[in-house]
Coordinates of N, CA and C in Angstrom, one line a residue:
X1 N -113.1 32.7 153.4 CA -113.0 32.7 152.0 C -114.2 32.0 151.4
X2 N -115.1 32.6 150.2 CA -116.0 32.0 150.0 C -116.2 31.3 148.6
X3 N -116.7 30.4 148.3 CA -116.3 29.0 147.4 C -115.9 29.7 146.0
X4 N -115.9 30.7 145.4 CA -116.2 31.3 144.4 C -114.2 31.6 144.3
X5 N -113.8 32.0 145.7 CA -112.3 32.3 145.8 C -111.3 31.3 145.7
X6 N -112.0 30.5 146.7 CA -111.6 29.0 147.0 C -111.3 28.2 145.5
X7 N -111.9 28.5 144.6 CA -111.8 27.6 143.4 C -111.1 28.3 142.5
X8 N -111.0 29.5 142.9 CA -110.3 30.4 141.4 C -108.9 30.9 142.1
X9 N -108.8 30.9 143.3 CA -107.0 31.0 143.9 C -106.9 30.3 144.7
X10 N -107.1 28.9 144.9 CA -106.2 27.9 145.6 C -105.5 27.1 144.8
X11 N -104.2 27.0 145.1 CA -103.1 26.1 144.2 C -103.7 24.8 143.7
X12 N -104.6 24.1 145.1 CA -105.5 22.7 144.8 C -105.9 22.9 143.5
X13 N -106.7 23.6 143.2 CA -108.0 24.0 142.2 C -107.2 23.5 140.7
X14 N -106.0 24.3 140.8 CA -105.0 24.9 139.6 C -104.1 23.5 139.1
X15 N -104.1 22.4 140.0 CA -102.7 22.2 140.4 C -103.2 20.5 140.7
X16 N -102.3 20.0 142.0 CA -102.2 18.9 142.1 C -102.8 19.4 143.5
X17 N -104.2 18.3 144.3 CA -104.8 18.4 145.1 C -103.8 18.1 146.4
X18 N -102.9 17.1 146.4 CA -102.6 16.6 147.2 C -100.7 16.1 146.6
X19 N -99.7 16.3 147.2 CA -98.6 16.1 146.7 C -97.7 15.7 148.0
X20 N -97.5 14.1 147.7 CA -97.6 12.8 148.1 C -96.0 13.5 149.2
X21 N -94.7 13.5 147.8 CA -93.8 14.2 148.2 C -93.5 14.9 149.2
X22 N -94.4 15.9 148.9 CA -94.0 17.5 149.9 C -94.5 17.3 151.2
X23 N -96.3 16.2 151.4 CA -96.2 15.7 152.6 C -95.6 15.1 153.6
X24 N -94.8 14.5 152.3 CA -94.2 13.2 153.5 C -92.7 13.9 154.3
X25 N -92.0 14.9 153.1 CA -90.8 15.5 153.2 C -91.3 16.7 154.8
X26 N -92.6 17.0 154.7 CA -92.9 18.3 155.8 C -92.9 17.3 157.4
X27 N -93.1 16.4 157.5 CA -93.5 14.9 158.2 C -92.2 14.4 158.7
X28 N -91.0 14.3 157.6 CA -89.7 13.7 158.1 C -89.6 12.2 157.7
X29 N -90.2 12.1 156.9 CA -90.6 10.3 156.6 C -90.3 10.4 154.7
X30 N -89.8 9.0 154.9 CA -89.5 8.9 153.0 C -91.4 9.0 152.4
X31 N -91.2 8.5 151.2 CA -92.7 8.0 150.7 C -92.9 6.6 150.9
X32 N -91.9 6.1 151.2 CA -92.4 4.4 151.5 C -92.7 4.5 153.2
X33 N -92.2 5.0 153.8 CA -92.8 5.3 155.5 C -93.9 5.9 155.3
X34 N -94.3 6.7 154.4 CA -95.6 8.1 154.5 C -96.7 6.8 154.3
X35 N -96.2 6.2 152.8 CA -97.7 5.4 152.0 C -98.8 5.0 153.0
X36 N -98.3 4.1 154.1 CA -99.2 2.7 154.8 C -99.9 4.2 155.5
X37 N -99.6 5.5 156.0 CA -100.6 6.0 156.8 C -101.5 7.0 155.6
X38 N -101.3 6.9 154.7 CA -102.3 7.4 153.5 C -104.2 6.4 153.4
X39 N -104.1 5.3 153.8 CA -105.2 4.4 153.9 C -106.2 5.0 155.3
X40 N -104.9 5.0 156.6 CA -105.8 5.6 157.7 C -106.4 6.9 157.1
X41 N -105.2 7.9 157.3 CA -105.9 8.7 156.3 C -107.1 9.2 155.8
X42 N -107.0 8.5 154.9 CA -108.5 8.3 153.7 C -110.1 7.9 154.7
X43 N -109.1 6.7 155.5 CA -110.4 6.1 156.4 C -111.0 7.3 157.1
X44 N -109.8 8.2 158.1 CA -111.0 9.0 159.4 C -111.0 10.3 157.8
X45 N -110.8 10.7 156.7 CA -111.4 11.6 156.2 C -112.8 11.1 156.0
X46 N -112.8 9.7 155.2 CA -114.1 9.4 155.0 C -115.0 9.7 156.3
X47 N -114.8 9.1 157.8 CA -115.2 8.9 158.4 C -116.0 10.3 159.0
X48 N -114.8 11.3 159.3 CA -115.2 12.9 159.8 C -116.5 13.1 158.5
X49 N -116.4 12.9 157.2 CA -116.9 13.8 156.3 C -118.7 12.9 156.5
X50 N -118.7 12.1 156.9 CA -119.9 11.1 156.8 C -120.5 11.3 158.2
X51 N -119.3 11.6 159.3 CA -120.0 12.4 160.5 C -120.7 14.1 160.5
X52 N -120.0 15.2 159.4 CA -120.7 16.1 159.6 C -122.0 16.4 158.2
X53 N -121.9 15.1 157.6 CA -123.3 15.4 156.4 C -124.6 14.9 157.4
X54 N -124.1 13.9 158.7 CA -124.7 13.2 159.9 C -125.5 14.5 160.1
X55 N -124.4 15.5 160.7 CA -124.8 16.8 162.0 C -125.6 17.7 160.8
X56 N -125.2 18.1 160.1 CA -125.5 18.9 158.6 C -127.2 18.4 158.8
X57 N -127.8 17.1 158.0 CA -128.8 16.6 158.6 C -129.5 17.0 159.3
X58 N -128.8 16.8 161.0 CA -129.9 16.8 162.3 C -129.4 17.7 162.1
X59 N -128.7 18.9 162.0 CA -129.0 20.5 162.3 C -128.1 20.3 163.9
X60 N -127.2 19.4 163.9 CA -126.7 19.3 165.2 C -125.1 20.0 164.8
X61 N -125.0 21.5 165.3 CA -123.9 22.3 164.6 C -122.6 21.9 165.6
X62 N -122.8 21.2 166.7 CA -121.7 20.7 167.7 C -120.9 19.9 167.0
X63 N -122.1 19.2 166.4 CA -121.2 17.8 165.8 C -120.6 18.1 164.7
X64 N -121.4 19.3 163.7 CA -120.4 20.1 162.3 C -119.2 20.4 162.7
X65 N -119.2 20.8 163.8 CA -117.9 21.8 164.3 C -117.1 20.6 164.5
X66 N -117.3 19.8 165.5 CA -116.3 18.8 165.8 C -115.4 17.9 164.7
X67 N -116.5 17.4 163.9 CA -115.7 17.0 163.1 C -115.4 17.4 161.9
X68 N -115.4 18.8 161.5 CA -114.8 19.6 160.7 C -113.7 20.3 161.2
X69 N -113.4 20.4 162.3 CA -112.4 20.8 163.2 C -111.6 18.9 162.9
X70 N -112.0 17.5 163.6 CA -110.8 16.7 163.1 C -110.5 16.3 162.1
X71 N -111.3 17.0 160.9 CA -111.5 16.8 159.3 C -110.2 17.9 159.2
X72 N -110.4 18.9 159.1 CA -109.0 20.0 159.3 C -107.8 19.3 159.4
X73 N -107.7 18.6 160.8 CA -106.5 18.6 161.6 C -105.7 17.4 160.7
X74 N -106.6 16.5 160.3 CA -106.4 15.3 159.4 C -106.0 15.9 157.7
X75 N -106.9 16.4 157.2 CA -105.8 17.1 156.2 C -104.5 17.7 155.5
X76 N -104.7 18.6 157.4 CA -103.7 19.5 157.3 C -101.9 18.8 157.1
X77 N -102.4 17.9 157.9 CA -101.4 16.7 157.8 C -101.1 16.3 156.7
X78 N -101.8 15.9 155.6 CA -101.0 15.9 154.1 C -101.0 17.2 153.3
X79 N -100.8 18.2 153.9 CA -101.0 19.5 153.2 C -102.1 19.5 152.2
X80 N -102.9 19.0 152.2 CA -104.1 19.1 151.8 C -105.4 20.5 151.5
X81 N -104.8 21.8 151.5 CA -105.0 22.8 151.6 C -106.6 23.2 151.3
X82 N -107.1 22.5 150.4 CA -108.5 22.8 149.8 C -109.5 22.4 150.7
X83 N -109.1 20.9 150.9 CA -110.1 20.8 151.9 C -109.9 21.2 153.3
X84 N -108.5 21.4 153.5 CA -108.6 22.4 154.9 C -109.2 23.6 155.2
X85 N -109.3 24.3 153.9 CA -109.8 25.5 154.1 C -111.4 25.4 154.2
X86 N -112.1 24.6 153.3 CA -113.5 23.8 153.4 C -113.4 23.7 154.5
X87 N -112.9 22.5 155.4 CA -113.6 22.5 156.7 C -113.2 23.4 158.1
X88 N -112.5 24.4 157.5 CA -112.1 25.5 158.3 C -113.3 26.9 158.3
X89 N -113.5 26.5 156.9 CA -114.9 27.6 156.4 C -116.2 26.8 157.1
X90 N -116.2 25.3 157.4 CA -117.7 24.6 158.0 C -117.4 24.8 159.3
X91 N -116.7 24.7 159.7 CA -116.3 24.7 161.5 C -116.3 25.9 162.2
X92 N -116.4 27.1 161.6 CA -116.5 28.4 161.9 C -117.8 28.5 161.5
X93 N -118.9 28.6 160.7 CA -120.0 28.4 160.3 C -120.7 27.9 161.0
X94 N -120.5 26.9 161.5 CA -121.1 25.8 162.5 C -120.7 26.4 163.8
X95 N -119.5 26.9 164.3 CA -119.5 27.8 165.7 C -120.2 29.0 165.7
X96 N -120.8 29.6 164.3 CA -121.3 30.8 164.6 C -123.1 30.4 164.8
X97 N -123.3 29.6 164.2 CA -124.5 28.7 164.4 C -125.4 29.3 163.0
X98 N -124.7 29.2 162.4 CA -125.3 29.1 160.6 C -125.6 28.0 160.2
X99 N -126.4 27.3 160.6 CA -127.3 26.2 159.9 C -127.7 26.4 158.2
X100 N -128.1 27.2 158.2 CA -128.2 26.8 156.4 C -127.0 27.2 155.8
X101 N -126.4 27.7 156.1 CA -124.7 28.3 155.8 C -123.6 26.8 155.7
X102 N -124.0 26.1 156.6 CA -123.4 24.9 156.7 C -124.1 24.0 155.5
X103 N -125.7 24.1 155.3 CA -125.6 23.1 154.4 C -125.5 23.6 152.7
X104 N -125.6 24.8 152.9 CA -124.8 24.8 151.4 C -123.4 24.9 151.4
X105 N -122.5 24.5 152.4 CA -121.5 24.7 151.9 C -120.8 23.5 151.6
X106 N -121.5 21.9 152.6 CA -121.6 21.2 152.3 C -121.2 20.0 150.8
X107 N -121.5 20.7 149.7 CA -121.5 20.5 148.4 C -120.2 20.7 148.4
X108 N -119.1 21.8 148.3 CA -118.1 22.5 148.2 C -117.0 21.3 148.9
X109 N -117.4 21.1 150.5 CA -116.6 20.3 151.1 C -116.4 18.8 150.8
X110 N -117.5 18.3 150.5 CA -117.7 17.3 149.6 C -116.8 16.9 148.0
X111 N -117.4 18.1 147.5 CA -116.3 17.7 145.8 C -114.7 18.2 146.2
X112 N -114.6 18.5 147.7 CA -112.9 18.8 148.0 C -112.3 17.3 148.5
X113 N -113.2 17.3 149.2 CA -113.1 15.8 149.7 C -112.7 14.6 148.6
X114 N -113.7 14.6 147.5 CA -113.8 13.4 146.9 C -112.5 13.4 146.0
X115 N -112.0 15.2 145.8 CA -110.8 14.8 144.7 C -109.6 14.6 145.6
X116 N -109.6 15.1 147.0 CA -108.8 14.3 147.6 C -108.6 12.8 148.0
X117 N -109.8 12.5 148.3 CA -109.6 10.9 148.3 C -109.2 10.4 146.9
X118 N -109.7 10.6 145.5 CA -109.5 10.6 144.3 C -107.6 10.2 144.2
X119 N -107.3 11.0 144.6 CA -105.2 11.4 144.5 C -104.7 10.4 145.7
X120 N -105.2 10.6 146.8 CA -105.3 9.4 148.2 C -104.9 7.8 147.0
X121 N -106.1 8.0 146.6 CA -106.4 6.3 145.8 C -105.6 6.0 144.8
X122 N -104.3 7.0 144.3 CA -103.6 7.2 143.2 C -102.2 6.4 144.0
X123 N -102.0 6.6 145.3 CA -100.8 7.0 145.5 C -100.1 4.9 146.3

């Protein structure tokens, strides 16, 4: 999907980035069980997103892929759709060995990121 789609038909885009509820309800946990793992959370998103602007950088596409692959897995977990598909679009990019393809998409994964942590910081 390329950023142009991503922003004009993802519910994220339209909608509510991240919905605290529906996560916690897909999980099996009230919202008072869900909250305290919203902090981790936040931490390995920050953490993955700060490792693959690292690899992005050195042009080291193992390390894009890896942690855009546990940037994924971590999302996916709060139904977090926008930026799953971001780092679902970097992690294939980065396995096909698109180096400049990864750093412009970078920008994209980033302002998905930030309005996720943004709603993260709300809750």
């Amino acid at each position: 999907m390329n950023d142009v789609s991503r922003r004009e038909g993802n519910p994220a885009r339209n909608g509510a980035v991240f919905d605290p509820a529906e996560a916690s309800r897909a999980l099996g946990l009230t919202l008072e069980e869900f909250a305290p793992l919203l902090a981790k959370a936040a931490e390995e998103i920050r953490c993955r997103l700060d490792a693959v602007r690292q690899g992005v950088a050195e042009e080291d596409l193992r390390a894009v892929a890896l942690n855009s692959h546990t940037l994924k897995s971590v999302v996916a977990t709060l139904r977090a759709e926008a930026v799953r598909e971001a780092a679902i679009d970097m992690e294939r990019s980065a396995k096909a060995g698109e180096c400049a393809r990864c750093a412009g998409m970078l920008v994209c994964l980033e302002e998905c990121v930030a309005e996720l942590l943004a709603e993260l910081d709300r809750v």
